[in-house]
Short mmCIF file of C-alpha atoms and ligand atoms in Angstrom, two decimals:
data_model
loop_
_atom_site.label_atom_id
_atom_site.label_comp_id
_atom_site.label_asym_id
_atom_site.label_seq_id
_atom_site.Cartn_x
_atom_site.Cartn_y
_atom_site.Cartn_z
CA UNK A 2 0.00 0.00 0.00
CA UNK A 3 1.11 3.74 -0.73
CA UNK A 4 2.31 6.08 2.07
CA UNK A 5 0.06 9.25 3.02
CA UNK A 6 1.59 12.26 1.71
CA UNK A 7 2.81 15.46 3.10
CA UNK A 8 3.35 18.60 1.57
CA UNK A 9 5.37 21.55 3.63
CA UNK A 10 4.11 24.82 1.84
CA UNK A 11 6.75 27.68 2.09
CA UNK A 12 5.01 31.41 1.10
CA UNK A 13 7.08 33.73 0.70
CA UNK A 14 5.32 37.10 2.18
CA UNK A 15 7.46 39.97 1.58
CA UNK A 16 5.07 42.66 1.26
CA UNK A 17 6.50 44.99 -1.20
CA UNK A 18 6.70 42.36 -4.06
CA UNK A 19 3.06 41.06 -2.99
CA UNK A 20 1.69 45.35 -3.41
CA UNK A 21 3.58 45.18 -6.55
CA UNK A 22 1.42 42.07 -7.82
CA UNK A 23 -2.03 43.64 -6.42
CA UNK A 24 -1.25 45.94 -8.80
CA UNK A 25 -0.14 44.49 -11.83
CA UNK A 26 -1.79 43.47 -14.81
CA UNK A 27 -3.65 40.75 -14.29
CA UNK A 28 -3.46 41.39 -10.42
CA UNK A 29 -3.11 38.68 -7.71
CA UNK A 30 -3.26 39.92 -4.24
CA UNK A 31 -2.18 38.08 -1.28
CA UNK A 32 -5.51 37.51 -0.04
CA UNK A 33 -6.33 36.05 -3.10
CA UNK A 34 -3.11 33.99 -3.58
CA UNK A 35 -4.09 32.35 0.16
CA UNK A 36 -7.39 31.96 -0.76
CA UNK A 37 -6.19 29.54 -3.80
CA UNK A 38 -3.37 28.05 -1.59
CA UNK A 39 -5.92 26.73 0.42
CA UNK A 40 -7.76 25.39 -2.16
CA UNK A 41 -5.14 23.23 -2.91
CA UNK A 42 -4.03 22.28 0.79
CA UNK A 43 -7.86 20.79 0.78
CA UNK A 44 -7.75 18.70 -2.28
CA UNK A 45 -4.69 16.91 -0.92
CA UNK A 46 -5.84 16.92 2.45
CA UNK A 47 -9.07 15.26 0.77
CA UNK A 48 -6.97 13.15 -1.76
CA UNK A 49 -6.37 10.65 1.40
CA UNK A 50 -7.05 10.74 5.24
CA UNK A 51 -3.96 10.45 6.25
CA UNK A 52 -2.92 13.09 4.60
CA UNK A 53 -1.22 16.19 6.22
CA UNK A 54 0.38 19.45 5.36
CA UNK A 55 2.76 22.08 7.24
CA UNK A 56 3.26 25.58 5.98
CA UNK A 57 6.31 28.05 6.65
CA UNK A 58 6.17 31.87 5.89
CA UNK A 59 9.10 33.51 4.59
CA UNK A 60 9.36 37.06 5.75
CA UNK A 61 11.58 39.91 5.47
CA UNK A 62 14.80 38.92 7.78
CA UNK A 63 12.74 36.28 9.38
CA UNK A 64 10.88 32.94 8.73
CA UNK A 65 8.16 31.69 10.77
CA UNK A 66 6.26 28.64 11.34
CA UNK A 67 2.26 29.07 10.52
CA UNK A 68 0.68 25.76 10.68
CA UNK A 69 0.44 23.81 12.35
CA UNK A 70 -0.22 25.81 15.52
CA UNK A 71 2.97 25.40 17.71
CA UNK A 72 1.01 24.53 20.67
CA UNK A 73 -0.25 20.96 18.66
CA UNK A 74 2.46 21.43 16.14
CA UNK A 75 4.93 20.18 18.87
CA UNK A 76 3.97 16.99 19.12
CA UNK A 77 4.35 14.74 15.62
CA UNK A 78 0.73 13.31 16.05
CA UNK A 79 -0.96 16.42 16.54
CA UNK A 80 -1.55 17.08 12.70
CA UNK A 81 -2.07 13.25 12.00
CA UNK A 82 -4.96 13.38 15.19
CA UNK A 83 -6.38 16.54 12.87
CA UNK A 84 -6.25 14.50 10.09
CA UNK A 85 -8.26 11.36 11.55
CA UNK A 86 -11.36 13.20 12.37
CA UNK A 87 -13.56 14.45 9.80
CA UNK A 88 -12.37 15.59 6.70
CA UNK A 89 -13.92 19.18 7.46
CA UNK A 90 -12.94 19.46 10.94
CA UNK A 91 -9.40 19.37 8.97
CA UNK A 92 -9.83 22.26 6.42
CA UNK A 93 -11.56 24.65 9.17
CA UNK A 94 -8.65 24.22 11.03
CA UNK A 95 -6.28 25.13 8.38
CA UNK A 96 -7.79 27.85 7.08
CA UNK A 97 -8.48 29.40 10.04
CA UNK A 98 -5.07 28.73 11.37
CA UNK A 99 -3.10 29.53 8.71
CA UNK A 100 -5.19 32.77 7.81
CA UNK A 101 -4.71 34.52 11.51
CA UNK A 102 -1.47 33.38 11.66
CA UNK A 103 -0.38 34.77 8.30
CA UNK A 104 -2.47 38.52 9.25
CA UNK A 105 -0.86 38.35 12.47
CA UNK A 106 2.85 38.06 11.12
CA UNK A 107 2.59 40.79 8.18
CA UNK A 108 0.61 43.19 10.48
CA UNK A 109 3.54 42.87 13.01
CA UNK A 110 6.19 43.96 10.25
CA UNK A 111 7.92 46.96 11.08
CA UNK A 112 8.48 49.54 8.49
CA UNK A 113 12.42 49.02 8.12
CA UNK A 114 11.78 45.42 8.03
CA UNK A 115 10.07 45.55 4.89
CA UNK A 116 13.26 46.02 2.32
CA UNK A 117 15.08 43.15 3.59
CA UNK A 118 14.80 39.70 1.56
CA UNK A 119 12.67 37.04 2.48
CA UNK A 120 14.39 34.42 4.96
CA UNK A 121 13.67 31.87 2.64
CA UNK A 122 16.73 30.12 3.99
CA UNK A 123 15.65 30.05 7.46
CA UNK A 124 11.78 28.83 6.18
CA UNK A 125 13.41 25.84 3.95
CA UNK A 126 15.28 24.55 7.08
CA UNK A 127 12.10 24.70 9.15
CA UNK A 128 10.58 22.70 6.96
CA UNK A 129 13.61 20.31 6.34
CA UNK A 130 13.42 19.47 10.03
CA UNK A 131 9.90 19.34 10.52
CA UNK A 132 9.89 16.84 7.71
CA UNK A 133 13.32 15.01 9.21
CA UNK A 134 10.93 14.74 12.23
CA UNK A 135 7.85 12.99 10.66
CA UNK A 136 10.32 9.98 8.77
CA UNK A 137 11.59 9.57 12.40
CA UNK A 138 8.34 9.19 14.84
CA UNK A 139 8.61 8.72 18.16
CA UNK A 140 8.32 5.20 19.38
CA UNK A 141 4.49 4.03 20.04
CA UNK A 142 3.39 4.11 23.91
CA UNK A 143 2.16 0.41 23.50
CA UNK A 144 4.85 -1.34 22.19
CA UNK A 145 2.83 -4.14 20.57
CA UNK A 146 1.67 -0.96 18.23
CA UNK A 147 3.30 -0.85 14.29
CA UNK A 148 5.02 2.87 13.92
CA UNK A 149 2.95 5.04 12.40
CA UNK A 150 4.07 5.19 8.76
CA UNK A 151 6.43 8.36 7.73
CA UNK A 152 5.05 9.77 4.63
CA UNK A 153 6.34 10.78 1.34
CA UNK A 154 6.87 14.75 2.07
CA UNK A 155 7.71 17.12 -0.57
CA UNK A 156 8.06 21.03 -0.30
CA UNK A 157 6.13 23.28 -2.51
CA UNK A 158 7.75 27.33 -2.16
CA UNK A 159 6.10 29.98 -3.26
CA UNK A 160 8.77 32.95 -4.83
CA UNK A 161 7.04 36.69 -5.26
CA UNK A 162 11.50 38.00 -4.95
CA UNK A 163 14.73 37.61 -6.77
CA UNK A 164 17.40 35.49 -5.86
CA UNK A 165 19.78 36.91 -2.49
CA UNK A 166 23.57 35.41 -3.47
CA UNK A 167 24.73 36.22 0.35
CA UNK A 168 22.05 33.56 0.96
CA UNK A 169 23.80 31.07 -1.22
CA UNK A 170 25.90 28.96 0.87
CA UNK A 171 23.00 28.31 3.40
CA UNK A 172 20.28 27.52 0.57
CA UNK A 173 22.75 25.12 -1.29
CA UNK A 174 23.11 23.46 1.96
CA UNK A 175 19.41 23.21 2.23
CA UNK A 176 18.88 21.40 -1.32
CA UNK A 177 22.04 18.52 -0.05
CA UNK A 178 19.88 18.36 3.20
CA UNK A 179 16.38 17.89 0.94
CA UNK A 180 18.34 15.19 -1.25
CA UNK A 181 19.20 13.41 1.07
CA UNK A 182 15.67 13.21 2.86
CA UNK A 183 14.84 12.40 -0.37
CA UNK A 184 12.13 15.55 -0.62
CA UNK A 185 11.31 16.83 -3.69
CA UNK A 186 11.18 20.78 -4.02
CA UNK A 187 8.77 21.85 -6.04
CA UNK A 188 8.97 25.83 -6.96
CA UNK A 189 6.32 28.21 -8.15
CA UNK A 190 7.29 31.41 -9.32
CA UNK A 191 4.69 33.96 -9.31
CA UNK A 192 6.01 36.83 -10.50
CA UNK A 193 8.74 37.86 -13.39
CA UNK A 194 12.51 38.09 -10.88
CA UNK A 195 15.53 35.59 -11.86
CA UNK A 196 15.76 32.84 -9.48
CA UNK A 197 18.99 31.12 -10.47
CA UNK A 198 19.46 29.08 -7.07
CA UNK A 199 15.56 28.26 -7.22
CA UNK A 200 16.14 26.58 -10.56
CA UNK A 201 18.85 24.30 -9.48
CA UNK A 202 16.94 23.93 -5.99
CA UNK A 203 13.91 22.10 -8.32
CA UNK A 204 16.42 20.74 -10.64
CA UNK A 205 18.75 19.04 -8.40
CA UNK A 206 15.91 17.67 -6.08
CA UNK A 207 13.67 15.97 -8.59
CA UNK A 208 11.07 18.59 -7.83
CA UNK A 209 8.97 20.58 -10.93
CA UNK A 210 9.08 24.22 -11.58
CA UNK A 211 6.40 26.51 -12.59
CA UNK A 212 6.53 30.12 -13.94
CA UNK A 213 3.03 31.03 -13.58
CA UNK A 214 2.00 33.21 -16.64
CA UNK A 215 -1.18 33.69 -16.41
CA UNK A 216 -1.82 34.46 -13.10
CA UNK A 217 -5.79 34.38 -12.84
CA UNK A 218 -5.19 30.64 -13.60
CA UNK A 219 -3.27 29.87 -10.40
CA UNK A 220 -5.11 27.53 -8.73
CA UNK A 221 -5.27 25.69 -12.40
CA UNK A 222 -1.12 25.30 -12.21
CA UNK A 223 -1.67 24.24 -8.56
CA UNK A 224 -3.87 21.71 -9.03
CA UNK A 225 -2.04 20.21 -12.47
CA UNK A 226 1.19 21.01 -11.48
CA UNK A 227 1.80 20.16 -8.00
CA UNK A 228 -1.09 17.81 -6.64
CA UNK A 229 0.51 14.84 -8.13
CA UNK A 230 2.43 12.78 -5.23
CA UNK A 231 6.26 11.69 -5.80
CA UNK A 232 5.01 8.03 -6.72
CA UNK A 233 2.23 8.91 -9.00
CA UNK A 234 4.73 11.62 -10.88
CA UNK A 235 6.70 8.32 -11.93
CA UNK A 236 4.42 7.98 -14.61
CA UNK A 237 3.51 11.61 -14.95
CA UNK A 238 5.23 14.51 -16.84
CA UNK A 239 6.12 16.50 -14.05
CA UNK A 240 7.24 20.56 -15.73
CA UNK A 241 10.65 21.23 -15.24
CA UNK A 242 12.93 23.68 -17.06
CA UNK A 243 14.41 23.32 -20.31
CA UNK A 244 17.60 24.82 -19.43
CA UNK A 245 19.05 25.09 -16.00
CA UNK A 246 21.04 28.14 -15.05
CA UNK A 247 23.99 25.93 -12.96
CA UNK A 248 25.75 29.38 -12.32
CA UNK A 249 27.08 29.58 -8.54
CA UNK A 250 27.62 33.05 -6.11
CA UNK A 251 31.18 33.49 -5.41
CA UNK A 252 32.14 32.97 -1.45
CA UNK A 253 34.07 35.88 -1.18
CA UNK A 254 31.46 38.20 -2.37
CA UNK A 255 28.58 36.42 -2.71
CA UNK A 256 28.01 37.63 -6.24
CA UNK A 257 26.78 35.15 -8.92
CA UNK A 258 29.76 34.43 -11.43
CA UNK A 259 30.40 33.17 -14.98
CA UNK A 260 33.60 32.07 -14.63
CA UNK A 261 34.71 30.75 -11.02
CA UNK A 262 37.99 29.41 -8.93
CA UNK A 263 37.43 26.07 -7.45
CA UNK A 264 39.27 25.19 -4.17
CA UNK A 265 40.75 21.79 -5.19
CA UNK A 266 40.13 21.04 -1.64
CA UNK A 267 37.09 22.09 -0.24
CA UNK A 268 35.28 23.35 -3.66
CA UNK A 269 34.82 26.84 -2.48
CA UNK A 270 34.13 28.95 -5.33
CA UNK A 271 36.08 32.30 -5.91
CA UNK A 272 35.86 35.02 -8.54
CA UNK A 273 39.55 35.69 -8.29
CA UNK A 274 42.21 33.54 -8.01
CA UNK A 275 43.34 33.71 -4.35
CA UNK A 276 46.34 33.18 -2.70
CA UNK A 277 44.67 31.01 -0.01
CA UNK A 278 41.63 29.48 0.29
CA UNK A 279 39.35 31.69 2.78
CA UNK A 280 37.36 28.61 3.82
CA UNK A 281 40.19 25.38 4.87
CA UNK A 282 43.16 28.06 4.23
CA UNK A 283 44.83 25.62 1.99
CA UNK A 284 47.89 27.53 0.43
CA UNK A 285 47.77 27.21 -3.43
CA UNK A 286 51.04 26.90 -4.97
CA UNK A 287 52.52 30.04 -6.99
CA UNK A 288 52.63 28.26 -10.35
CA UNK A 289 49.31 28.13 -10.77
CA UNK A 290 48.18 31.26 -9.64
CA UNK A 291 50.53 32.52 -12.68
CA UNK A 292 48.85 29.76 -14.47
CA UNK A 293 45.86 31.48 -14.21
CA UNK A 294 46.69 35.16 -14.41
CA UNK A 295 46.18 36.04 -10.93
CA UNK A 296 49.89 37.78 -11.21
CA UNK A 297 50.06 40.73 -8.91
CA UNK A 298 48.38 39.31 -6.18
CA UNK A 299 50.55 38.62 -2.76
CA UNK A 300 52.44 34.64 -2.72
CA UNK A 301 50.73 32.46 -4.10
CA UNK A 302 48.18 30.85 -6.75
CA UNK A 303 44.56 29.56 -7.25
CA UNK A 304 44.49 25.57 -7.87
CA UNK A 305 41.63 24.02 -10.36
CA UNK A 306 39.81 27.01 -12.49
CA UNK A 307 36.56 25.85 -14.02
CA UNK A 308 33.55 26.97 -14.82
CA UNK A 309 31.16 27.35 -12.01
ZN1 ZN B 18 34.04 37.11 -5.15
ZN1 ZN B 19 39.38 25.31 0.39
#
């Protein structure tokens, strides 16, 4: 028999981006965007009983859980007790939930707040974990009791901002960590910014990624696009991208780069060659440093140059 799915929803809910979209041609305002998000959240709640979903808010310098509610969110059967009772029991609590929570955490914004980019970082990692927690339940009280089953998760984030390169360390960390949980990240971009890490971030975890183009069709894209479970999308056509923009941020500056220095030891990425590697301070040896044109610089040179 098939596992119950879960899907961790990650909005991103920087508010200057989201007044941007209320306004633009055709509009989509937040309210709305929830509105459809929940949509979806029921048909794969309803899709099976065991079903469940989390959802993490990404907000300007700060990431925050939103369902579900910490107080039951803290133990790993509160959202599967949700889920047992009746199927409408389930969505009122969601929507409810999720709605107050998400009013509560973009009232409390502070002006200055606002210009800073979306902790998407920080969300992804809540999510990670919460999902690291459901594959590894707590043993049952009665012993004589099977485990309860961990379920397929897969993460489905929500992008109204361009990429942030100082981010890029962190967030590649969080696609090795999603790999290796075997989750699936599944990206919807909603409005027009590049999103070079978001590409590889859907490429390099199996998941699909949607540009949405026509906006006033969301909940169309949602429901095609992202409903499907990791087993069923085995025999499914899941959208990805044609081409893949595999470009990486430098670690020095944390700008994104063409052409980039590879530490031969610990694969750090420069845009220069360096004398020494800022990360495992490996000394490179002069040769190659001339090998490479870095002449000028103090000692020494940059080992393996390749393009990042
Ligand atoms: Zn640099
Ligand atoms: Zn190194």
């Amino acid at each position: 028999m098939s596992l119950p799915a879960h899907i961790s929803l990650i909005l991103d809910l920087t508010p200057v981006p989201w007044a941007a979209l209320s306004r633009a041609s055709p509009p989509l305002a937040l309210r709305s965007f929830l509105a459809q998000a929940l949509v979806f959240l029921h048909a794969h709640l309803a899709l099976r009983n065991e079903n469940s979903v989390s959802v993490f808010g990404a907000l300007p310098g700060r990431s925050v859980g939103l369902y579900p509610p910490v107080s039951r969110g803290s133990r790993d059967r509160g959202a599967e007790e949700g889920a047992d009772e009746n199927t409408f029991h389930v969505f009122q609590q969601v929507d409810e939930g999720l709605m107050r929570r998400v009013e509560e955490e973009v009232a409390g914004l502070e002006e200055v707040e606002e210009d800073a980019p979306p902790a998407l970082v920080g969300a992804l990692t809540k999510s990670l974990c919460y999902i690291n927690r459901l594959a590894n339940p707590p043993p049952p009280l009665n012993p004589t009791d099977a485990p309860p089953p961990a379920p397929h998760a897969r993460i489905v984030l929500f992008s109204v901002s361009p990429d942030a390169s100082v981010a890029y360390i962190p967030f590649m960390n969080c696609i090795f960590s999603a790999q290796k949980l075997k989750v699936p990240i599944d990206v919807c971009k909603i409005d027009d910014s590049e999103v070079i890490f978001l590409h590889q971030a859907s490429d390099l975890t199996g998941g699909a990624f949607v540009h949405v183009d026509q906006r006033e069709a969301l909940l169309q894209y949602l429901s095609m696009c992202f409903l499907s479970e990791t087993e069923t999308r085995k025999t499914l056509a899941v959208p990805t991208q044609d081409k893949v923009d595999f470009r990486a941020a430098c670690f020095c500056h944390k700008e994104i780069v063409d052409i980039g220095y590879v530490c031969s030891v610990c694969l750090s990425i420069f845009c220069k060659p360096v004398a020494q590697c800022s990360t495992c301070h490996t000394n490179f040896s002069p040769d190659t440093l001339v090998r490479f044109g870095g002449v000028g610089m103090n000692g020494h040179g940059a080992s393996n140059g390749t393009t990042a």
